[in-house]
Coordinates of C-alpha atoms and ligand atoms in Angstrom, one line a residue:
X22 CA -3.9 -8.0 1.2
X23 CA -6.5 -9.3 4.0
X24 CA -7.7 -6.7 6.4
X25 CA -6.1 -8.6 9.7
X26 CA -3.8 -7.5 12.4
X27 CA -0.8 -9.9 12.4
X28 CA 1.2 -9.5 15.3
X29 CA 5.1 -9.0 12.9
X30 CA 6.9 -10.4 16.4
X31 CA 5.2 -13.6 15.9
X32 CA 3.5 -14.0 13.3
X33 CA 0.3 -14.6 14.5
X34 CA -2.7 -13.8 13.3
X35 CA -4.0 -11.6 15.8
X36 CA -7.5 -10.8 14.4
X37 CA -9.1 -10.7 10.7
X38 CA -11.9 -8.9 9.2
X39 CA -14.3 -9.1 6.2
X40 CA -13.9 -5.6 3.6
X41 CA -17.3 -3.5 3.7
X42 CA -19.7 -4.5 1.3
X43 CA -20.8 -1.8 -1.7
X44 CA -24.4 -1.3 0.4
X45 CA -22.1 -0.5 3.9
X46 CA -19.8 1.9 2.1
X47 CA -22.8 3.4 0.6
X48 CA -24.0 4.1 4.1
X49 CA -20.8 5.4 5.3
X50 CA -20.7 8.0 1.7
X51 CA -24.4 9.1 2.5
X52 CA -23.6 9.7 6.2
X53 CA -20.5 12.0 5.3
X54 CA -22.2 13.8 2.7
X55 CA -25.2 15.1 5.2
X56 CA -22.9 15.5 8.1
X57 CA -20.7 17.7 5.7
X58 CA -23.9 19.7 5.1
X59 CA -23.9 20.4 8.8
X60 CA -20.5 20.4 10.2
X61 CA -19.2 23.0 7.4
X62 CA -21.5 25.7 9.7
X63 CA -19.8 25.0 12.8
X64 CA -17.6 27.3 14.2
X65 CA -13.9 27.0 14.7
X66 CA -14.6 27.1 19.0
X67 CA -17.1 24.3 18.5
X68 CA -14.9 22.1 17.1
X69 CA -11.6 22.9 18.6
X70 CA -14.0 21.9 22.0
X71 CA -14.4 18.6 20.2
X72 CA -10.9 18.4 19.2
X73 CA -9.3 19.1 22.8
X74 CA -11.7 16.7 24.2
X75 CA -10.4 13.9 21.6
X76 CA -6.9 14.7 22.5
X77 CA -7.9 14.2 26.1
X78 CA -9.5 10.8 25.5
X79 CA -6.3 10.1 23.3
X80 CA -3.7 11.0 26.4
X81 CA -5.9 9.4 28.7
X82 CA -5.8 6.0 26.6
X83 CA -2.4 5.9 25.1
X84 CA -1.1 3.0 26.5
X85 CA -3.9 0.8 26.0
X86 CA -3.5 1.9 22.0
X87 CA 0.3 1.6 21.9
X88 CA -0.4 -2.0 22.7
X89 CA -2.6 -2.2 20.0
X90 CA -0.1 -0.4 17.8
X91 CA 2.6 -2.6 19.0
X92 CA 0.9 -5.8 18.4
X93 CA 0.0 -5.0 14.3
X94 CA 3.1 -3.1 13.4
X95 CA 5.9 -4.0 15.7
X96 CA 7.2 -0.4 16.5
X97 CA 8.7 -0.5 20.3
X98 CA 6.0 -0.4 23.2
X99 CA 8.0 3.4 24.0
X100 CA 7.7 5.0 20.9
X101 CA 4.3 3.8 20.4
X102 CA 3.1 6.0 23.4
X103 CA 5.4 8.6 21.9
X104 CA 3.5 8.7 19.0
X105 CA -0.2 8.9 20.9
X106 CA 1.1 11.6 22.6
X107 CA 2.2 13.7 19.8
X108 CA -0.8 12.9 17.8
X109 CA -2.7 14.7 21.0
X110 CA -0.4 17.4 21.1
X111 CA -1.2 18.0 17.2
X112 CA -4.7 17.6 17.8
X113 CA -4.1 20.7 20.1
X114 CA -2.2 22.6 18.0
X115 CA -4.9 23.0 14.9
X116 CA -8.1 23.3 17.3
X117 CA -5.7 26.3 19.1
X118 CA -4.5 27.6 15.6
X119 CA -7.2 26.6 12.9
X120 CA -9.2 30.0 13.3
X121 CA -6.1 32.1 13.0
X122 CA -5.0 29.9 9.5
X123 CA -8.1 30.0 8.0
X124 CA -9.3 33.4 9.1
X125 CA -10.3 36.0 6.2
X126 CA -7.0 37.8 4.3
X127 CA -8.1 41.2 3.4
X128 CA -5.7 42.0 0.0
X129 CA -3.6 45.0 1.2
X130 CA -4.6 47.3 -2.3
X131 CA -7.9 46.3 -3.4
X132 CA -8.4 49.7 -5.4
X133 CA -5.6 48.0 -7.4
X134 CA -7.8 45.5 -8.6
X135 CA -11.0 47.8 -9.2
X136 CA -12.5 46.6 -5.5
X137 CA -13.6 48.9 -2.6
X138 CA -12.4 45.5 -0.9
X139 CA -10.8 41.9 -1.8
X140 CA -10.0 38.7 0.1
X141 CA -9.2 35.0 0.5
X142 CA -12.1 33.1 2.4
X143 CA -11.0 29.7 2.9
X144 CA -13.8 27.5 3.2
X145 CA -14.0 23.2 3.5
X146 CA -14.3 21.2 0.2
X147 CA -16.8 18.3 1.4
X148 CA -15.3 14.8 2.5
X149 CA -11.3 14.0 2.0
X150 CA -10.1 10.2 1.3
X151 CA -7.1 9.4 3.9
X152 CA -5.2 6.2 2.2
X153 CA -2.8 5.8 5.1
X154 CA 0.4 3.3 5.8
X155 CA 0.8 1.4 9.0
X156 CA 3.8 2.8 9.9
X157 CA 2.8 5.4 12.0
X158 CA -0.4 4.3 12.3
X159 CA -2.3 6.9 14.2
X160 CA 0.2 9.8 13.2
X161 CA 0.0 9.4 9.8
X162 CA -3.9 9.3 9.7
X163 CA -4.2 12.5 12.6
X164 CA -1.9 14.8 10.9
X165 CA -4.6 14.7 8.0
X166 CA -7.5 14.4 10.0
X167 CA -6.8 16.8 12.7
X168 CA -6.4 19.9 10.3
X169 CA -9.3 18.4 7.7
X170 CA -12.0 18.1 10.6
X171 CA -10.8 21.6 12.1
X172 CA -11.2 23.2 8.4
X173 CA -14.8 21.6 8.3
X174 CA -14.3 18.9 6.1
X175 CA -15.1 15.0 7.1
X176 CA -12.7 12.5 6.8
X177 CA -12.8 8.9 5.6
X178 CA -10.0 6.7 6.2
X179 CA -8.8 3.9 4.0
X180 CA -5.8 2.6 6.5
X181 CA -3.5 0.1 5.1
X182 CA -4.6 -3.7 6.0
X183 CA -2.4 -4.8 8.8
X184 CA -3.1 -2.0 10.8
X185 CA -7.3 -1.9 10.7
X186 CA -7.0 -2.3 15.0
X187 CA -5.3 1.2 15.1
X188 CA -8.2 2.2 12.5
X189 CA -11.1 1.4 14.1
X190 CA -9.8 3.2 17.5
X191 CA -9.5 6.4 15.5
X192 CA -13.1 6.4 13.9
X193 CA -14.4 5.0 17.8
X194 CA -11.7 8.1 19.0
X195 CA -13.5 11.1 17.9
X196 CA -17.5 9.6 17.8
X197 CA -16.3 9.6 22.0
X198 CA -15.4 12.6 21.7
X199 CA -18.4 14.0 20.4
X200 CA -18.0 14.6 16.7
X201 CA -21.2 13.8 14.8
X202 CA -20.7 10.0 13.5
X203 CA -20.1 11.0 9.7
X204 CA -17.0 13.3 10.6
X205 CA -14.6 10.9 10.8
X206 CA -15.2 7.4 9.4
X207 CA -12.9 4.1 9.3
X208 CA -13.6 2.2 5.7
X209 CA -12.4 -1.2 6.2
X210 CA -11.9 -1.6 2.2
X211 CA -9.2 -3.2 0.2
X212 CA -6.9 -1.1 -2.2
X213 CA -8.7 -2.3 -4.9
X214 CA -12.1 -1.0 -3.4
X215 CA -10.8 2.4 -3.2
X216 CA -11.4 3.4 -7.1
X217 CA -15.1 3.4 -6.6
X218 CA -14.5 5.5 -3.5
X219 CA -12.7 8.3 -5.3
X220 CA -14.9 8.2 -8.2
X221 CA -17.9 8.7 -6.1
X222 CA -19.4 12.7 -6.3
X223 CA -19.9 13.0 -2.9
X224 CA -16.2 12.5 -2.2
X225 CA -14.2 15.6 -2.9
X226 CA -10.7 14.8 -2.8
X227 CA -7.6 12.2 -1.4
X228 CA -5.0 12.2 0.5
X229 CA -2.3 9.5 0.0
X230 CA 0.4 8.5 2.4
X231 CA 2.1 5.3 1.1
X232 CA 4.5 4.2 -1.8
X233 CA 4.5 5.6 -4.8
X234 CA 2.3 2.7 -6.8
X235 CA -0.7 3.8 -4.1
X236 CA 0.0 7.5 -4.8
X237 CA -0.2 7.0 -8.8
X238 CA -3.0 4.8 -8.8
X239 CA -5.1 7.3 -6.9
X240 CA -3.8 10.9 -8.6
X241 CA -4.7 8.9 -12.0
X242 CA -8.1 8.2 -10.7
X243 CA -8.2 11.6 -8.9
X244 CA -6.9 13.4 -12.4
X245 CA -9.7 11.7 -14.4
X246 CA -12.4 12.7 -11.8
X247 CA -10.5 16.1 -11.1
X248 CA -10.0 16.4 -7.5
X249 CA -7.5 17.7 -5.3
X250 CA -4.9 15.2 -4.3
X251 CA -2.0 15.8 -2.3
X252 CA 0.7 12.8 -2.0
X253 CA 3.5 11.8 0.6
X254 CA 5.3 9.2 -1.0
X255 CA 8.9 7.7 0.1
X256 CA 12.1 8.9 0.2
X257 CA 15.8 8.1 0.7
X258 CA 16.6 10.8 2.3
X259 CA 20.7 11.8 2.3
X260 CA 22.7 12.8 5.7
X261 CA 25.2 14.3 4.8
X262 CA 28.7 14.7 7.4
X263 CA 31.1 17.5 6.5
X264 CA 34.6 17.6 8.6
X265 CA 33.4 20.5 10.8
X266 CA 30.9 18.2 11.9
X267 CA 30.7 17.1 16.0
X268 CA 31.3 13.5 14.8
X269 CA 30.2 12.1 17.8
X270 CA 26.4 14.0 18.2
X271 CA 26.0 13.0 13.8
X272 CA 26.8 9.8 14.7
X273 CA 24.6 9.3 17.4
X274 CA 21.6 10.8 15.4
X275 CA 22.6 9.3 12.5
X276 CA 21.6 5.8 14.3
X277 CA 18.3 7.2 15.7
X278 CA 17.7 8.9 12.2
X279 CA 18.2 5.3 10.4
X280 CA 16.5 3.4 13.2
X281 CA 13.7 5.6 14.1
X282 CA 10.5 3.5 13.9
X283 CA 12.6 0.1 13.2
X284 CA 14.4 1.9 10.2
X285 CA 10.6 2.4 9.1
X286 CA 10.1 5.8 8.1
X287 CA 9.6 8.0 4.9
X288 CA 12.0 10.3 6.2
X289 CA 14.6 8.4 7.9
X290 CA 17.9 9.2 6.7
X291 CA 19.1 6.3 4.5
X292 CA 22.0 7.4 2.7
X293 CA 25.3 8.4 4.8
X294 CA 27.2 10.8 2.6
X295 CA 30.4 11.2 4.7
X296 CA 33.6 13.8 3.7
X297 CA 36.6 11.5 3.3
X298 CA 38.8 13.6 6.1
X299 CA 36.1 12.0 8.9
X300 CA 34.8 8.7 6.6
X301 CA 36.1 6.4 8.9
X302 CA 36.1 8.3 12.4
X303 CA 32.1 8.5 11.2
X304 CA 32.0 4.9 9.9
X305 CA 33.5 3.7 13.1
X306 CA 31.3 5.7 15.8
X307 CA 28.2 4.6 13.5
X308 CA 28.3 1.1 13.2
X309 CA 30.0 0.8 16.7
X310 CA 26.3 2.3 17.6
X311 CA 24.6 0.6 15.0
X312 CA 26.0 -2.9 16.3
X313 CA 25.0 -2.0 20.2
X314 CA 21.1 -1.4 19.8
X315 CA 19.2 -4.2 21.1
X316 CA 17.0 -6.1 18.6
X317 CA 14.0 -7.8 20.3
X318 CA 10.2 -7.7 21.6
X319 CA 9.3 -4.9 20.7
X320 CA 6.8 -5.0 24.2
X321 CA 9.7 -5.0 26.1
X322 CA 11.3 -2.1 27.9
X323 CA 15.5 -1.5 26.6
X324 CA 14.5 -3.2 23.3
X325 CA 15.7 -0.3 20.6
X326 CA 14.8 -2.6 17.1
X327 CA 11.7 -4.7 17.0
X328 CA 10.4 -6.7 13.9
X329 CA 10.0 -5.4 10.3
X330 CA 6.3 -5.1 9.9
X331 CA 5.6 -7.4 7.7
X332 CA 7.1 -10.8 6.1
X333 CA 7.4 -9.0 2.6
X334 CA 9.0 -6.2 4.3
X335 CA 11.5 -8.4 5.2
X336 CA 12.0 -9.8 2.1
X337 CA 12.1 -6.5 0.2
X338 CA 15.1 -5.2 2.8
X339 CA 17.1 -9.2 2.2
X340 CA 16.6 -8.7 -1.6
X341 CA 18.1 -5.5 -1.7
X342 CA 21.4 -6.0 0.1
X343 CA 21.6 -9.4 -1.2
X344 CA 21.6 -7.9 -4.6
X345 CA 24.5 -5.0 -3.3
X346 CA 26.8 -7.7 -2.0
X347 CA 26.9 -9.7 -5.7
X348 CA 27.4 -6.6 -7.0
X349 CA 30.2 -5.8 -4.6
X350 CA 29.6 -3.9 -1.4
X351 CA 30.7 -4.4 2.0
X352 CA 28.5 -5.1 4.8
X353 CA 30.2 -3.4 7.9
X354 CA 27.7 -4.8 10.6
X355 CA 24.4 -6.6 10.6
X356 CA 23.4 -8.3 7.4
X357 CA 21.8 -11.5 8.7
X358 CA 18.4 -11.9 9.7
X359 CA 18.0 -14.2 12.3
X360 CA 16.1 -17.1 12.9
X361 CA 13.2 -18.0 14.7
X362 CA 9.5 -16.4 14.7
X363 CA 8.6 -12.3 13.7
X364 CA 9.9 -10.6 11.0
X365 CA 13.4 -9.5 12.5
X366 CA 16.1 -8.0 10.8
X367 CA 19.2 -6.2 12.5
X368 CA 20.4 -2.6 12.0
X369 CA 22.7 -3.0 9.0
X370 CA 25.2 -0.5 7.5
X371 CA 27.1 -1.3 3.8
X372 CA 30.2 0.4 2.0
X373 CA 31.3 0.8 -1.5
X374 CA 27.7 0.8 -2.8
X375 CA 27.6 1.6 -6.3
X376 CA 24.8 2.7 -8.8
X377 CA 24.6 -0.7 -10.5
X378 CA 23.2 -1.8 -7.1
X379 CA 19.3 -1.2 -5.9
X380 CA 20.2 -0.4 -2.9
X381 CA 21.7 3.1 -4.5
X382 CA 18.5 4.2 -6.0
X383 CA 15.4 2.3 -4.2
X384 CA 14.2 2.9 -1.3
X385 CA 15.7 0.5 2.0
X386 CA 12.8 0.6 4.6
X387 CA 13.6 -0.8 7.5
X388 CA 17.1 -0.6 9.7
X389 CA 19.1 -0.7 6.4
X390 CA 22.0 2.1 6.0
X391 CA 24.2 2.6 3.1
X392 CA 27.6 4.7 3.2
X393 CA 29.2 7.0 0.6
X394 CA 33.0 8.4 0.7
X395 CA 33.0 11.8 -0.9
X396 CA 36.0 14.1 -2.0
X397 CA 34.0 17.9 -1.1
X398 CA 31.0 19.1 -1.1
X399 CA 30.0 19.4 -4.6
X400 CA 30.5 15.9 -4.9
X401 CA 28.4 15.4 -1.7
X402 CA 25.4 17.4 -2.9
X403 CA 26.1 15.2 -6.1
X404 CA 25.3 11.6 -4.4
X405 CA 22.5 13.0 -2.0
X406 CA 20.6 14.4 -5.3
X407 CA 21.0 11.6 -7.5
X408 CA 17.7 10.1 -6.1
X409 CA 14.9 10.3 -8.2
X410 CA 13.1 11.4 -4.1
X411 CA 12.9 14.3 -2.5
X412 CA 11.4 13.8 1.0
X413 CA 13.8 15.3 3.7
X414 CA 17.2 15.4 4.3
X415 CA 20.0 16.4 6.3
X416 CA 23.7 18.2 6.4
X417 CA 26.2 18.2 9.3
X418 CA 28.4 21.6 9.2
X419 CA 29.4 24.4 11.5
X420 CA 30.6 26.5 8.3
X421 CA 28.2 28.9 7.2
X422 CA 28.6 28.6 3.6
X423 CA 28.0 25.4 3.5
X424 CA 25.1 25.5 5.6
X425 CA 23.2 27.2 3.0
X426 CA 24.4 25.9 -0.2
X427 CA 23.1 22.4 1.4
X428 CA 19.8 24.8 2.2
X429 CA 19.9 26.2 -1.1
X430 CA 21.0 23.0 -3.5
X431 CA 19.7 19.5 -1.8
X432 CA 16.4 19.2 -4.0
X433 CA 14.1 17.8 -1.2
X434 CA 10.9 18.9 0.6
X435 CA 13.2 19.9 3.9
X436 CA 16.6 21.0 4.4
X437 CA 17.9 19.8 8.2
X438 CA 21.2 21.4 9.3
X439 CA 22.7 20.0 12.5
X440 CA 19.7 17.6 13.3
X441 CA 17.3 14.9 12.1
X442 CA 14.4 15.4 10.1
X443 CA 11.3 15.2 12.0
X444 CA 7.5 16.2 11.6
X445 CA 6.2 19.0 13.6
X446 CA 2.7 20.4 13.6
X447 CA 4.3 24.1 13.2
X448 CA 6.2 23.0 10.2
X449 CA 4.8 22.3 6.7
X450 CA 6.1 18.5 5.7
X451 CA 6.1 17.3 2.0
X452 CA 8.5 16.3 -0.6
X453 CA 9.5 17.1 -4.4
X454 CA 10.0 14.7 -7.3
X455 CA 8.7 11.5 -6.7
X456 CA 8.1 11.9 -2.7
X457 CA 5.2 13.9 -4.0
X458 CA 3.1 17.1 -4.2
X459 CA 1.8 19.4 -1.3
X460 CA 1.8 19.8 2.2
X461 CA 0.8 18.9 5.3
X462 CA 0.8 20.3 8.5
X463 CA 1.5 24.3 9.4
X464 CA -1.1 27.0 7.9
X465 CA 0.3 25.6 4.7
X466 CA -1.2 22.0 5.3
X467 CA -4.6 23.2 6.7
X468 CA -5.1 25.5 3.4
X469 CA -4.7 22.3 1.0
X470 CA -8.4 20.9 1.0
X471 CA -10.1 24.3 1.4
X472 CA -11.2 26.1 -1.4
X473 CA -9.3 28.9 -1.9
X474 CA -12.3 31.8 -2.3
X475 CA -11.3 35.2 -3.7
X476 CA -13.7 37.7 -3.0
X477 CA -14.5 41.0 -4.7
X478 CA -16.6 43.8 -3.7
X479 CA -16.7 46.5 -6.1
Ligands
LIG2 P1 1.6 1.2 0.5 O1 1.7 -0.3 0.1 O2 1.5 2.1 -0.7 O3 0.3 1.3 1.4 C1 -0.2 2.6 1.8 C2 -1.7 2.6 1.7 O4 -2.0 2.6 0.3 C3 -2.4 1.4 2.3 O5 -3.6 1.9 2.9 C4 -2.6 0.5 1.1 O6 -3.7 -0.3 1.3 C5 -2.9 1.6 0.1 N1 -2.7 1.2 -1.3 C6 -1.7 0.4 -1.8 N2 -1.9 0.3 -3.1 C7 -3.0 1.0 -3.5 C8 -3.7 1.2 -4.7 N3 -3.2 0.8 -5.9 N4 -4.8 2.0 -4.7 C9 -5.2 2.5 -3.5 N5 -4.7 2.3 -2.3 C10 -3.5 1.5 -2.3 O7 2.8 1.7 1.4 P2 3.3 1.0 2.7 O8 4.1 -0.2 2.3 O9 2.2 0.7 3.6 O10 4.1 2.2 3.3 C11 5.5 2.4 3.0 C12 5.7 3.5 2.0 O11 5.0 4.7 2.5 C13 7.1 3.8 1.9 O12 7.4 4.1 0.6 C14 7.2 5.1 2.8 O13 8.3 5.9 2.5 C15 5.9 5.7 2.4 N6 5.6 6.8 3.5 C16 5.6 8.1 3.1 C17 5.4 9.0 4.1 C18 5.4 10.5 3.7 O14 4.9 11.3 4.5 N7 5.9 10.9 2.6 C19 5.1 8.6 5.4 C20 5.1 7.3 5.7 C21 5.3 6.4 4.7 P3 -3.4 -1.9 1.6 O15 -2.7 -1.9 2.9 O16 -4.8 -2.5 1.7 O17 -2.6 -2.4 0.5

């Protein structure tokens, strides 16, 4: 794929640039290795200085940047600034919390284990490989970074291709701010430069947002080179409504949970698993909502929808449901792309899906909903775990006992009850199966590129 920004509203090629060549990415290795010699001995208030002030540069700038996100990915102008901001506010979060997650934990009976005293140090690893998607483009790359640099680790970010405007600003963000200039560092490199990366000795270990081709290709490189890898693949994440539920509020989340992002998310809800008793009060508030939202520009204020990010992405989401209606399913609204320029595609909901159809096991990103009718709720936790993901999901009950047999039996990464799934600094976010392996965010996600030092003083 080129490295350009396309603009997905027009299709225009906003901007292109040539991949780093071996001697530039060379530079870029050496410079985190001897920064990583020096930034490991900083302390945590020296960097959460650093941090704060990125975050301040980051508010300060976030509209400029949305437009820049806006232009190479097509999420709306609103959430875009939505996004800056709560990339800031994460930013804040580790350089307030970093020193308490990664202070020393004294074991409670170290006589147990021979020692007048034992405890976990957790110290930084060296440099960290982001391989990031586009679609949130600056919150996918600082929920990595943010934690990595406040560990002591450097970052280097391999951002997906459509999307190296938002990467640049991020490298540019933090030299601003202060950070030494091998901290954080933008590669402009294709996938298929990113073997030599990972194979490289001065580079300790990846991080892979993405799909889960990007995510095997790197943990088999990673495994051969043993390193650390923690992966955030996809998902199709299950929302389940049980009759208890307040139709009306599931419904009205259950459009924001689909569309989030123009239907773009890892952990947007994607499968509707509704009890029969409310199937059709559901169906009809949802698609009734569905059908309202305004596709359009995504610069423009009141647009909900704007394009699919790219023309293959388009493509991928017509393929799928063409495939479910041969096969037999209902389309209840949307379905039709329209013509014209940009990659548009409208918020579509479809019935009687079955499992001989894609759309039941693969993964619908964009604005692209499927419903299921269910009998209880044995058959619901059934259909939401008959996924070979395990990202988020969600159940809608007042009762109890169903609240936590969906806690206890959906086999996914988070349980929602009640609510959307969402990413939150305070909150570790990850999935199972094949969403992937670890964590970020939380103490939890700050802990997985440290090395884990036991210490034993007899
Ligand atoms: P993608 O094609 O896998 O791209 C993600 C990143 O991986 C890009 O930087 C891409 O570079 C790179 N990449 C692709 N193939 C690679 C390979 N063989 N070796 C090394 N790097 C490779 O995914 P996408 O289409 O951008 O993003 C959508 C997917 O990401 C969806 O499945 C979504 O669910 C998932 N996702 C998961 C999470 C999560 O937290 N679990 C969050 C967001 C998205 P190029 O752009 O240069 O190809």
């Amino acid at each position: 794929m080129a490295i350009a920004s396309v603009n997905p509203a027009t299709g225009a090629v906003l901007k292109s640039f040539d991949p780093l060549s071996a001697e530039e990415i060379e530079r870029r290795l050496a410079r985190a290795a001897a920064t990583f010699s020096t930034w490991r001995r900083t302390t945590f208030a020296e960097r959460a200085a650093l941090m704060r002030a990125a975050a301040d540069l980051l508010d300060a700038e976030r509209r400029d940047i949305a437009v820049t996100m806006t232009s190479e990915m097509g999420k709306t102008l609103a959430s875009a600034q939505a996004e800056a901001a709560k990339c800031a506010a994460g930013m804040r979060f580790y350089a307030d919390r970093a020193a308490g997650f990664l202070a020393d934990e004294p074991i409670a009976e170290p006589s147990d284990v021979g020692a007048s005293r034992a405890l976990v140090r957790y110290q930084p690893i060296g440099a960290v490989l982001a391989v990031m998607p586009w679609n949130f483009p600056l919150w996918q790359v600082m929920r990595f970074a943010a934690p990595a640099l406040m560990a002591g680790n450097v970052g280097l970010l391999k951002h997906a291709s459509n999307v190296p405007q938002c990467a640049l600003y991020l490298e540019d963000l933090f030299l601003r701010a202060g950070f030494p200039a091998g901290a954080f560092q933008t590669l402009l490199i294709s996938a298929g430069q990113v073997e030599s990366v990972l194979r490289d000795p001065r580079v300790a270990a990846a991080t892979v947002t993405g799909s889960e081709p990007a995510g095997q290709s790197v943990a088999s490189i990673c495994g051969d080179e043993i390193k650390k890898t923690v992966l955030e693949l996809g998902g199709s994440d299950p929302f389940v409504v049980m009759p208890s539920a307040d139709l009306e509020r599931a419904a009205a989340v259950a459009v924001t949970a689909r569309c989030q992002n123009n239907g773009q998310s890892c952990i947007a809800a994607k499968r509707f698993i509704i009890h029969e008793d409310v199937y059709d009060e559901f169906t009809r508030l949802f698609t009734e909502r569905l059908a309202a939202l305004t596709v359009g520009d995504p610069m423009v204020e009141g647009t909900d929808i704007g394009p699919i990010a790219t023309e293959q992405g388009r493509v991928d989401l017509e393929e799928l449901l063409a495939d479910a209606v041969a096969k037999g399913a209902t389309v209840l609204c949307g379905g039709t792309s329209p013509d014209g320029p940009g990659w548009f595609f409208p918020p579509t909901a479809v019935a009687d899906v079955t499992p001989a159809m894609r759309l039941h096991l693969e993964e619908a990103f964009g604005p692209l909903a499927t419903l299921y009718r269910v009998p209880d709720l044995d058959a619901a936790l059934a259909v939401a775990n008959a996924t070979s993901f395990g990202l988020g999901s969600n159940a809608w009950t007042t009762d109890p006992d169903e609240q936590e047999r969906f806690a206890d039996e959906l086999v996914a990464g988070a349980v929602f009850l009640n609510g959307m799934t969402a990413s939150h600094p305070q909150l570790p976010f990850g999935g199972v199966r094949r969403s992937g392996y670890g964590r970020e965010l939380s103490a939890i996600g700050i802990r997985e590129f440290c090395n884990q030092k036991t210490i034993w003083v007899g």
